[in-house]
XYZ file of C-alpha atoms in Angstrom:
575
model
C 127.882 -87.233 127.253
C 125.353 -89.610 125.999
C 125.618 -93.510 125.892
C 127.775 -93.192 128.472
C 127.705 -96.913 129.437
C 130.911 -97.964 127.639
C 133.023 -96.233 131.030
C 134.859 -98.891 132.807
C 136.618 -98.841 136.158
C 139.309 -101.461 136.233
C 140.278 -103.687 139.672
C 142.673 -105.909 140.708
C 142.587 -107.581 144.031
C 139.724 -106.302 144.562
C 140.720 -102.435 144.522
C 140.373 -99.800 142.260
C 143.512 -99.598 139.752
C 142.289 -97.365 137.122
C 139.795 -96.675 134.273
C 139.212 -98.092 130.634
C 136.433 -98.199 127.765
C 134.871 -100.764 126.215
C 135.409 -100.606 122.274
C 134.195 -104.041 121.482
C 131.820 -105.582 122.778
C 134.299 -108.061 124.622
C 137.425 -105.605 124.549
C 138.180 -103.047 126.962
C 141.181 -100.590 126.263
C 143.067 -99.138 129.345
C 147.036 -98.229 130.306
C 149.465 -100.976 130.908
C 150.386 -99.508 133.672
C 146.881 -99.533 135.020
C 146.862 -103.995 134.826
C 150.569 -104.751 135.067
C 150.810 -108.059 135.129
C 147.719 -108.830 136.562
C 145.310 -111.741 134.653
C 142.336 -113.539 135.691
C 143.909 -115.301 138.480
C 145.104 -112.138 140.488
C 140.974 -110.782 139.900
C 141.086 -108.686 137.406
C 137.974 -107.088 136.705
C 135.842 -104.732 134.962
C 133.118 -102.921 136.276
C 130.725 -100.593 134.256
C 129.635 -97.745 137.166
C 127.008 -96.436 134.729
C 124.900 -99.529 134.431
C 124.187 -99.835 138.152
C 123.558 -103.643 139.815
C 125.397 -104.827 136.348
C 127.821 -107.270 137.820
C 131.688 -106.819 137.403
C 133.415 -109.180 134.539
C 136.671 -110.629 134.733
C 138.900 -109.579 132.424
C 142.505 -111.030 130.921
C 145.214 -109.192 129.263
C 145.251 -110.331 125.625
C 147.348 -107.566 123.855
C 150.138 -104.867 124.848
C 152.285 -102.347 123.421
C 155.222 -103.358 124.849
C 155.914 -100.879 127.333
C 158.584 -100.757 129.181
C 157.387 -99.880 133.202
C 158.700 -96.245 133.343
C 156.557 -93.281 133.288
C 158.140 -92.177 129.888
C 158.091 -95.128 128.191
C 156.080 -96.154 124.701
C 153.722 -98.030 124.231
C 151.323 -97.508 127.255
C 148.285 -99.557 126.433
C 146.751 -102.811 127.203
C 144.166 -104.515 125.584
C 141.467 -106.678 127.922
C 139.232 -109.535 127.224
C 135.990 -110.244 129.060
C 134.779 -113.572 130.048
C 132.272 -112.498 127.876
C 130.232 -110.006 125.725
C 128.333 -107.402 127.319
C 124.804 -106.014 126.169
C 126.705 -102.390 126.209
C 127.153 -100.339 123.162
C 130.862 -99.492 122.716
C 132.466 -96.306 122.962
C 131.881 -94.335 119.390
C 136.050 -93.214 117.875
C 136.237 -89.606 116.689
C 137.988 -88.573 113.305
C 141.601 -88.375 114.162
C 141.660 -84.334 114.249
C 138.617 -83.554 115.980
C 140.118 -83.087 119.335
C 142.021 -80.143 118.220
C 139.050 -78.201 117.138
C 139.159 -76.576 113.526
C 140.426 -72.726 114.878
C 143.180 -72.424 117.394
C 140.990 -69.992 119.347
C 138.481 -72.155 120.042
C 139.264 -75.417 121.101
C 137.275 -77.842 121.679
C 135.930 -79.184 125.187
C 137.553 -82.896 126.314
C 135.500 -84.935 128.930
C 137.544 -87.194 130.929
C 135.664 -89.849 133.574
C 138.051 -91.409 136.112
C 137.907 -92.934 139.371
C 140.363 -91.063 141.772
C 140.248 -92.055 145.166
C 136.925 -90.980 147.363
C 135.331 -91.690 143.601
C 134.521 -95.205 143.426
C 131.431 -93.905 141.369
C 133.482 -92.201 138.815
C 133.773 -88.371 138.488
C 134.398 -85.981 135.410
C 137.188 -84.037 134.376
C 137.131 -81.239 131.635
C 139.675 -80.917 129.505
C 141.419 -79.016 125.603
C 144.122 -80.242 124.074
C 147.295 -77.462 124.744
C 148.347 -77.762 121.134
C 148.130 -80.235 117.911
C 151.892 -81.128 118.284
C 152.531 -84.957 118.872
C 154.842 -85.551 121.663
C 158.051 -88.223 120.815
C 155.166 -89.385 118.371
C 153.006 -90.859 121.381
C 151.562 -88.034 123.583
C 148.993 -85.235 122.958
C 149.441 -82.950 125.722
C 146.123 -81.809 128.153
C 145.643 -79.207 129.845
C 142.852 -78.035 132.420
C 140.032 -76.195 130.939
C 139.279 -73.781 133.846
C 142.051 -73.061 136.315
C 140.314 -75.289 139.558
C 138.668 -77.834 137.317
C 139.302 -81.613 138.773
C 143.259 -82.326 138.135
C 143.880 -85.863 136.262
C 145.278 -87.885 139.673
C 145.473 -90.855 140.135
C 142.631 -92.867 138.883
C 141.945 -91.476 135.676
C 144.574 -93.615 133.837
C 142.906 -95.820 130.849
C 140.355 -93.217 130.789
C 138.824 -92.113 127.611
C 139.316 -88.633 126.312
C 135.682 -87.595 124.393
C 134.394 -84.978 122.472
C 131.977 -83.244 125.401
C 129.382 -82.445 122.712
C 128.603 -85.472 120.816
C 130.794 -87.994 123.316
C 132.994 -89.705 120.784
C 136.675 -90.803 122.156
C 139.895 -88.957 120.826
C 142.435 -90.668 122.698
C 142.988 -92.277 126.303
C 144.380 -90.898 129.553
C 148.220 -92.064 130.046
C 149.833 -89.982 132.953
C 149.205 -86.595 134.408
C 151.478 -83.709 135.015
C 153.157 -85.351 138.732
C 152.968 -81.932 140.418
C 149.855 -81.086 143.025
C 149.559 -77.614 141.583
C 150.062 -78.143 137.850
C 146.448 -79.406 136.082
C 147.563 -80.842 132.876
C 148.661 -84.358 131.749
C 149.225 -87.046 128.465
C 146.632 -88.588 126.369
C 147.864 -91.021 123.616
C 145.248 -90.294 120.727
C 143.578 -93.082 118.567
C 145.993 -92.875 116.132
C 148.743 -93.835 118.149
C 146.393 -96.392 120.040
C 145.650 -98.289 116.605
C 149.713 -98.472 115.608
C 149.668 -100.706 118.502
C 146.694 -102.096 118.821
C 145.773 -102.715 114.896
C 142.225 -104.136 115.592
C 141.692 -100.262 116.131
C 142.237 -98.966 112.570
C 138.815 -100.328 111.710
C 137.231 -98.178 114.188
C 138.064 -94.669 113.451
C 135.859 -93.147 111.193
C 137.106 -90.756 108.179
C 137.034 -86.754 108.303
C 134.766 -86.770 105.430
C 131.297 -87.667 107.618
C 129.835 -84.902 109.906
C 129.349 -85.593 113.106
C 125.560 -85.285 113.782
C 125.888 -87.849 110.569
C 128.360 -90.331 112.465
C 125.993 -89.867 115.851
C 122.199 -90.906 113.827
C 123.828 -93.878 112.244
C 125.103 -94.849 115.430
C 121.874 -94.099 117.371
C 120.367 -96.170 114.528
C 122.527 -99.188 115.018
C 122.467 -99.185 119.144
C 118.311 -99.163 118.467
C 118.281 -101.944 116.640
C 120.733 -104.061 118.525
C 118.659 -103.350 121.303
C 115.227 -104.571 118.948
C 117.118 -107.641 117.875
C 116.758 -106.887 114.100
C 116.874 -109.532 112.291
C 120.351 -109.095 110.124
C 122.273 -112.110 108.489
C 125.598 -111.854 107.167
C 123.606 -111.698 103.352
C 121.142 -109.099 104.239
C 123.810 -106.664 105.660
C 125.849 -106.890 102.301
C 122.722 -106.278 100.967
C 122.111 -103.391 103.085
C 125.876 -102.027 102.502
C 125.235 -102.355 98.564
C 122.361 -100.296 98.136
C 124.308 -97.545 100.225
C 127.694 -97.590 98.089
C 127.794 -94.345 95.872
C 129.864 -95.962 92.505
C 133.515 -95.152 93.600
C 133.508 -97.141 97.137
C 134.792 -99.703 98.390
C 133.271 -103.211 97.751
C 131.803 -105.112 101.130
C 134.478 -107.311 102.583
C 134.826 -110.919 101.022
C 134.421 -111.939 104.240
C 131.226 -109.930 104.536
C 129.805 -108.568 108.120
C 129.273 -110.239 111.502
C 126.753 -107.910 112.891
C 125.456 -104.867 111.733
C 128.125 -102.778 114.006
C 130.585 -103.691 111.833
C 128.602 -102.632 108.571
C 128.029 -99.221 109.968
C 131.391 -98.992 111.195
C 132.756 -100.217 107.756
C 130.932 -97.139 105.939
C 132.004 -95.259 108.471
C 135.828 -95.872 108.801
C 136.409 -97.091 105.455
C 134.674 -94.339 102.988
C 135.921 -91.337 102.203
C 135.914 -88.587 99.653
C 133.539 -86.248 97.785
C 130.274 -88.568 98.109
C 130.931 -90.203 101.661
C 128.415 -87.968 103.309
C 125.481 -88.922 100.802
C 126.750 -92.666 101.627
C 126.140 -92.735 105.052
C 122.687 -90.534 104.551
C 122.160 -93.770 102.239
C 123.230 -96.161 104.825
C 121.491 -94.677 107.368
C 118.271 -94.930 105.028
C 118.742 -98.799 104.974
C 119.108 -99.471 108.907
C 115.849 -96.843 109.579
C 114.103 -99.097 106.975
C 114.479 -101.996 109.232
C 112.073 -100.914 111.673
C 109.345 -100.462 109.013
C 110.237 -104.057 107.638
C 107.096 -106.522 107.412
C 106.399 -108.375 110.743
C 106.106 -111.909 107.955
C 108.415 -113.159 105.157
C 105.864 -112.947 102.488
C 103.997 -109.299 103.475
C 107.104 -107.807 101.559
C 110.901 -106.985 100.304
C 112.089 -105.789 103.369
C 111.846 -109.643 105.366
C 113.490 -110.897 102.434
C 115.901 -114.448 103.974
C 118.818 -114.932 104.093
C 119.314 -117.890 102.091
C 122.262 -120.100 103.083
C 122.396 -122.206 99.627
C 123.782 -125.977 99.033
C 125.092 -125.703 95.116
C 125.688 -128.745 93.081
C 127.269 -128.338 90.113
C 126.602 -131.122 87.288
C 128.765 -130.580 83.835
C 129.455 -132.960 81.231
C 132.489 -135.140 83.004
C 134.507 -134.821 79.332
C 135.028 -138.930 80.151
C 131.891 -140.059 77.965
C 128.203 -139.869 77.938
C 128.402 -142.180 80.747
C 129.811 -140.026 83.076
C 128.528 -136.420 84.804
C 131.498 -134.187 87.152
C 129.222 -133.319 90.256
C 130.683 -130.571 92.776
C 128.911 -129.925 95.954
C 129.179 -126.509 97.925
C 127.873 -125.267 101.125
C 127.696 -121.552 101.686
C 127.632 -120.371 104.939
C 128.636 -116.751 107.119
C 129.277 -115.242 103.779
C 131.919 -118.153 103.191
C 131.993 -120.968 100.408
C 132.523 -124.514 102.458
C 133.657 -127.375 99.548
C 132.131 -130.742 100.132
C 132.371 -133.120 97.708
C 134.371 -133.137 93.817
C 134.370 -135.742 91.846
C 133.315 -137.456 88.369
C 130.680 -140.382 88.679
C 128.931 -142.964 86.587
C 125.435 -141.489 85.639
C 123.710 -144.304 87.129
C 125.170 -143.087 90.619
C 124.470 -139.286 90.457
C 121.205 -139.126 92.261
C 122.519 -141.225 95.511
C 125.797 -139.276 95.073
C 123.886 -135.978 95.039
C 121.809 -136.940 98.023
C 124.432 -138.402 99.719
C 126.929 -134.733 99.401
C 123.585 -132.764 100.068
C 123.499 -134.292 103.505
C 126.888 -133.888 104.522
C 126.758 -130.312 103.138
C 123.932 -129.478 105.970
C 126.589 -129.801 108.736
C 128.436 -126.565 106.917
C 125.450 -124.509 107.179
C 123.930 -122.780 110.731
C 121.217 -124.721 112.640
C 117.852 -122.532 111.630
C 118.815 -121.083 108.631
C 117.047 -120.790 105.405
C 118.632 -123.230 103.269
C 118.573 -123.263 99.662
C 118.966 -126.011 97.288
C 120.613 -124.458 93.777
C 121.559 -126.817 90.846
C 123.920 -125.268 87.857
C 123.480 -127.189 85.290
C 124.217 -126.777 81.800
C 122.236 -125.281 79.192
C 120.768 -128.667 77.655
C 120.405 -130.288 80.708
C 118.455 -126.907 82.459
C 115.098 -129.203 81.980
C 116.595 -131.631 84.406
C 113.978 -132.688 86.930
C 115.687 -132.634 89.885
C 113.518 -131.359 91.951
C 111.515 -134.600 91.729
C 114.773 -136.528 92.924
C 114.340 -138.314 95.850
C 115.784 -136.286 99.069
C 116.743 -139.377 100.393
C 117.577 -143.336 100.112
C 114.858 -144.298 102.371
C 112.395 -141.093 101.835
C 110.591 -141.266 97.991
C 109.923 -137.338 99.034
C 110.764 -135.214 95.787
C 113.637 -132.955 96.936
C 112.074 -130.039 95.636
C 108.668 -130.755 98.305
C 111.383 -130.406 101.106
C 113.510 -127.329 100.307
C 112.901 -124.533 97.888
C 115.399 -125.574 95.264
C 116.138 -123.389 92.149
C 118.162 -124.148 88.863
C 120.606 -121.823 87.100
C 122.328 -121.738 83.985
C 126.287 -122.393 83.975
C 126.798 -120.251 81.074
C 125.798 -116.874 82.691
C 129.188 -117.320 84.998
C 130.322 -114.915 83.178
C 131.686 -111.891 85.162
C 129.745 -109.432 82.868
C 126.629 -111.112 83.818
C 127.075 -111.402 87.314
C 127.355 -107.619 87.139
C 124.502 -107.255 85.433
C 122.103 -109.640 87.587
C 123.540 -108.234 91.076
C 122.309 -104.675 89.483
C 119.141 -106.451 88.739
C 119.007 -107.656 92.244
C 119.308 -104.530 94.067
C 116.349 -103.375 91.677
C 114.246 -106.462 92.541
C 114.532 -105.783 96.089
C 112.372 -102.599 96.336
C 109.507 -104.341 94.426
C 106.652 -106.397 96.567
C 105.430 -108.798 93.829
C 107.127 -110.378 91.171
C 105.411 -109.220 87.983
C 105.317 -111.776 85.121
C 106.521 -111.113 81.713
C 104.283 -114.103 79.649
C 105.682 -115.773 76.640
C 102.831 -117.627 75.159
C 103.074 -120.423 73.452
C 101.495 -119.166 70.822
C 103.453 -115.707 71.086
C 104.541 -114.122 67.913
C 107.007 -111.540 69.755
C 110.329 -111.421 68.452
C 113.397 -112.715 70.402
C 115.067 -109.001 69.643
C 112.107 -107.247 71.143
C 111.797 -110.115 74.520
C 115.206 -108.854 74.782
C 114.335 -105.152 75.286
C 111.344 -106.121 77.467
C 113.639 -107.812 80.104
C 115.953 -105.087 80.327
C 112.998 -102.959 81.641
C 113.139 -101.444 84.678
C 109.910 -103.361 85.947
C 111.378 -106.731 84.058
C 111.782 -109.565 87.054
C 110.328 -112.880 85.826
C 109.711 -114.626 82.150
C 107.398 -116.860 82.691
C 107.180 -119.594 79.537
C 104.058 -121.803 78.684
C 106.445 -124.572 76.826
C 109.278 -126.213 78.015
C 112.405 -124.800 76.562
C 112.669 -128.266 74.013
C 109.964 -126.629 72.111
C 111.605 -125.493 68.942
C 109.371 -122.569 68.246
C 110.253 -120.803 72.147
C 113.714 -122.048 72.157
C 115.269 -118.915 70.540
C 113.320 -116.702 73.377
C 114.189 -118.964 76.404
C 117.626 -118.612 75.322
C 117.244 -114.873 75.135
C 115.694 -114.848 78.667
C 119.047 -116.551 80.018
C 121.248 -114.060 78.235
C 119.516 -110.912 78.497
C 119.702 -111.582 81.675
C 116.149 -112.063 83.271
C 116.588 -112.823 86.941
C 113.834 -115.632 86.973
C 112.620 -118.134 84.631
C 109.627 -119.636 85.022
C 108.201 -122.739 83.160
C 106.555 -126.288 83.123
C 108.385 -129.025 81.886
C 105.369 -130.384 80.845
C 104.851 -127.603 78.520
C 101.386 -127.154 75.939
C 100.293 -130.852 75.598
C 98.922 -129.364 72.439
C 102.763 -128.720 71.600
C 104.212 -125.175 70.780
C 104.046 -125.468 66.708
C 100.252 -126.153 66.788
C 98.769 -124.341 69.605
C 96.681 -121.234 69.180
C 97.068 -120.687 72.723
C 93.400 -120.105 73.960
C 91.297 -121.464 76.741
C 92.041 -124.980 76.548
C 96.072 -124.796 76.434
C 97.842 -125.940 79.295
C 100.290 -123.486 78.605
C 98.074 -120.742 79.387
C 96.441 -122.316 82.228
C 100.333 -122.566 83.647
C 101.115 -118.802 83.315
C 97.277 -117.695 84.265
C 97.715 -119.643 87.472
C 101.580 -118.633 87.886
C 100.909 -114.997 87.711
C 98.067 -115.333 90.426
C 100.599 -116.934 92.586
C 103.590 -114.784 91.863
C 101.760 -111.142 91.690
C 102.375 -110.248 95.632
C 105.602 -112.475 96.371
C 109.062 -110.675 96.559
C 111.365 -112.105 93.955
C 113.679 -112.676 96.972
C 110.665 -115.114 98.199
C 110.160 -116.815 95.029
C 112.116 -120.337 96.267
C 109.854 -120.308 99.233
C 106.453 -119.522 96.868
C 107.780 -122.793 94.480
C 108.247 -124.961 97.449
C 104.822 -124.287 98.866
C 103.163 -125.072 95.383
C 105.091 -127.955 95.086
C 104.346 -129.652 97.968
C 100.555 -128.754 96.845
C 101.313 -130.756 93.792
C 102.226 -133.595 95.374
C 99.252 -133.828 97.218
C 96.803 -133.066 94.453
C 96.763 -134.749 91.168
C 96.565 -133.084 88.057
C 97.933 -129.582 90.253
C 98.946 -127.167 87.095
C 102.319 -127.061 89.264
C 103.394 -130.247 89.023
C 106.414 -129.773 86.658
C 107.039 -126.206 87.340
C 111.375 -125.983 87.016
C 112.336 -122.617 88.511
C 115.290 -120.913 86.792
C 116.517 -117.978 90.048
C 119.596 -116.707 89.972
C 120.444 -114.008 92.591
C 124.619 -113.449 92.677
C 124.917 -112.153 95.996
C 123.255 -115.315 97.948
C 126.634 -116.418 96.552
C 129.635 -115.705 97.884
C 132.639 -116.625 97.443
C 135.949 -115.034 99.196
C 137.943 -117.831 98.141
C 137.464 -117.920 94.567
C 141.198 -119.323 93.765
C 140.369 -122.672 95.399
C 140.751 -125.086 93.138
C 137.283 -126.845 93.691
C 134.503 -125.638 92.333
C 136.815 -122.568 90.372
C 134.267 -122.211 87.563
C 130.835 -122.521 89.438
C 129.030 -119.898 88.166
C 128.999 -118.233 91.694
C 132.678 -117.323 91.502
């Protein structure tokens, strides 16, 4: 049995009361029986034998099914906290028919590991199930696999039952057969376990993924725990949506809290015709984090995890005089609300600033934060990137934090669909190739159309501001087509879009010349960071062709949003 750390030998009072598993990586399953009533107080412990010198934890009861203290009654399971986590992978569940073995004449080896007395180490028992019949809906009954094998005595209680060949549990020891002579006992199997315990249905993976399947992924997953892979709540959706064949199961809205629970999501969650090629697809994604970039910029695979502050600004509806700001923090895959409310124009900047700093406390010390501003479409030239970032700092906001602007009018479900498909292309490519509309550009908004939709499509870059009359029918196909990124200066051609012949001396040229230099090697995941650097270039150089440049990035899956029926911010164009 490999990765056999996850045994546990359970004390109290400082002697050996039975045996358990670890199935979190704070939770240890064992018999009621096996604790009593024992807590922390009366030194309850667990101790894993196979990770030698590791000291013993205390432990506390924090679940139970409500058995009854006779050696026939339901519900024989506790559930035990440790004072904390432990760097031990947890035991791997079997499919709930595996321990029965797919032909009754060949059933299937069951490894037991218990500590009866003289066995303070541990010891192993082999074991088959007699038959598939579920005794009083609660029991699978065990029997010895070779006539003088070890009997289940006392000591083996809370012990796992596993697969011998690939190790996975099937169910846990409950009593053995009383008599000296007879070698055969009870084990309640993870079905039954989860009907009591229900933070144990999310564990057991479906009959549809082969076993040397289940075992890689998991071998996968304990390799880069142990590497510390780098894996935020955004990149493991991320990870889980390039997997997902078209008829599973979207990522929880609460999204994932380590990469374990990805895996075990595909794993316990998927079934059906295609949920072998998902987990070979899966699989794909975690072995691609060890060939991931050792820095952000060298390629897709160190992509951040952005942790974005939105501000909404819409026309208030109570006069010119008036904009309705909303402030959001996003944070652990969840939406945090900060700030609603319609103000006097005059005020918005100090408002903004103000909500912005509150909305920091929301997000997790380290991250990569993101500035986004949805704005509407005639206000998408806004400059607020050369805001202030604070009352007493005269630093442009956009110098301190890569900051991005998107359009409120692709909030549209259809276009979130289409952009998160965009996304997922985006992500394999290492630069961001420019699509140029020149100022002087006689392509037809139609035909820009088709061009975005490409395959290769990622950024339209423009050389005039979208005012200009003669590039405002293209910028507006850019938004809708979608294109992903939008690139321009606000300061546009100085020569001005109607005139220019777009040669040498146009500034508009000059912008997307120097743009797609910058751009050519960045992932369009890094883009916010590439803007920021350039920007805080511009502020230090006058005259720098960057000085203006408004960056239009819209990636849906930076934001989520499992709480899209709140009643602030209900029509941000991230719900």
């Amino acid at each position: 049995m490999n990765s056999a750390e996850w045994h546990a030998r359970i004390e109290t009072a400082g002697r050996v009361a039975g045996a358990g598993f670890l199935i979190t990586p704070r939770k240890v399953l064992t018999c009621a029986h096996v604790v009593g009533g024992a807590g922390a107080a009366d030194g309850l412990t667990v101790t894993f034998t196979e990770r030698p010198g590791f000291p013993a934890v205390p432990a506390r009861v924090v679940a139970d099914g409500g058995w009854g203290g006779g050696p026939t009654d339901l519900g024989d399971l506790a559930v035990l906290e440790l004072a904390h986590e432990v760097p031990i992978a947890p035991a791997a569940l079997a499919p709930v028919d595996a321990a029965h073995g797919q032909r009754a004449d060949r059933p299937r080896k069951l490894v037991v590991y218990g500590f009866p007395v003289g066995f303070d180490e541990g010891t192993l028992a082999e074991y088959r199930v007699t038959a598939a019949q579920l005794l009083n809906r609660e029991w699978i009954q065990l029997e010895a696999w070779q006539p003088g094998g070890q009997p289940l005595a006392p000591g083996f209680s809370g012990a796992a039952v596993a697969l011998a060949d690939t190790g996975e549990v099937v169910g846990m020891v409950t009593a053995a057969a009383g008599a000296q002579d007879v070698r055969n006992g009870r084990m309640m199997p993870t079905e039954v376990l989860a009907r009591y315990w229900p933070g144990l249905e999310g564990l057991v993976p479906t009959s549809d993924h082969g076993a040397a399947d289940r075992a890689r992924l998991r071998a996968l997953v304990e390799r880069a725990v142990r590497a510390h892979l780098d894996c935020g709540p955004v990149r493991l959706v991320r990870l889980y949506e390039a997997a997902r064949g078209p008829l599973d199961p979207d990522a929880p809205e609460e999204g994932f809290d380590s990469l374990w629970s990805a895996a075990l999501f595909v794993l316990c969650e998927i079934d059906g015709a295609d949920a072998a090629g998902t987990v070979a697809r899966f699989t794909a994604q975690v072995e691609a984090l060890f060939q991931a970039p050792a820095t952000p910029a060298a390629g897709p695979g160190a992509a951040p995890d952005w942790s974005p502050i939105l501000v909404d600004l819409r026309h208030s509806g109570a006069g010119d005089g008036h904009v309705r700001v909303e402030v959001s923090a996003y944070s652990g895959g969840r939406r945090h609300p900060v700030a609603s409310e319609t103000v006097p124009q005059a005020r918005v900047r100090a408002y903004v600033q103000e909500r912005i700093d509150a909305a920091f406390r929301y997000l997790t010390p380290g991250c990569d934060e993101l500035i986004a501003f949805a704005l509407p479409r005639d206000w998408i030239d806004l400059p607020v990137d050369r805001w202030a970032s604070a009352p007493d700092d005269e630093t442009p906001l956009g110098s301190v934090y890569p900051l991005v602007v998107t359009d409120q009018a692709r909030l549209r479900p259809g276009t979130r669909h289409q952009l998160t498909r965009a996304w997922k292309r985006l992500d394999t490519l290492p630069g961001a190739r420019v699509h140029r509309v020149e100022c002087a550009g006689s392509e037809e908004p139609a035909r820009l159309r088709l061009r975005l939709r490409r395959p290769d499509a990622c950024l339209a870059g423009f050389a005039t501001a979208p005012a200009a009359s003669r590039t405002r029918p293209h910028f507006d196909t850019s938004l809708t087509a979608p294109a992903p990124v939008v690139v321009w200066s606000r300061g546009g051609c100085a020569g001005g879009a109607e005139g220019c012949a777009g040669g040498d001396g146009c500034a508009g040229k000059t912008f997307l010349d120097e743009l797609d230099a910058c751009v050519a090697a960045v992932p369009p995941a890094e883009l916010p960071r590439e803007i920021l650097a350039l920007r805080e270039e511009a502020d230090a150089e006058e005259g720098h062709w960057a000085r203006d440049i408004q960056l239009l990035w819209d990636d849906p899956r930076v934001f989520t949003d499992p709480h899209g029926d709140a009643p602030a911010h209900a029509r941000s164009p991230v719900t």
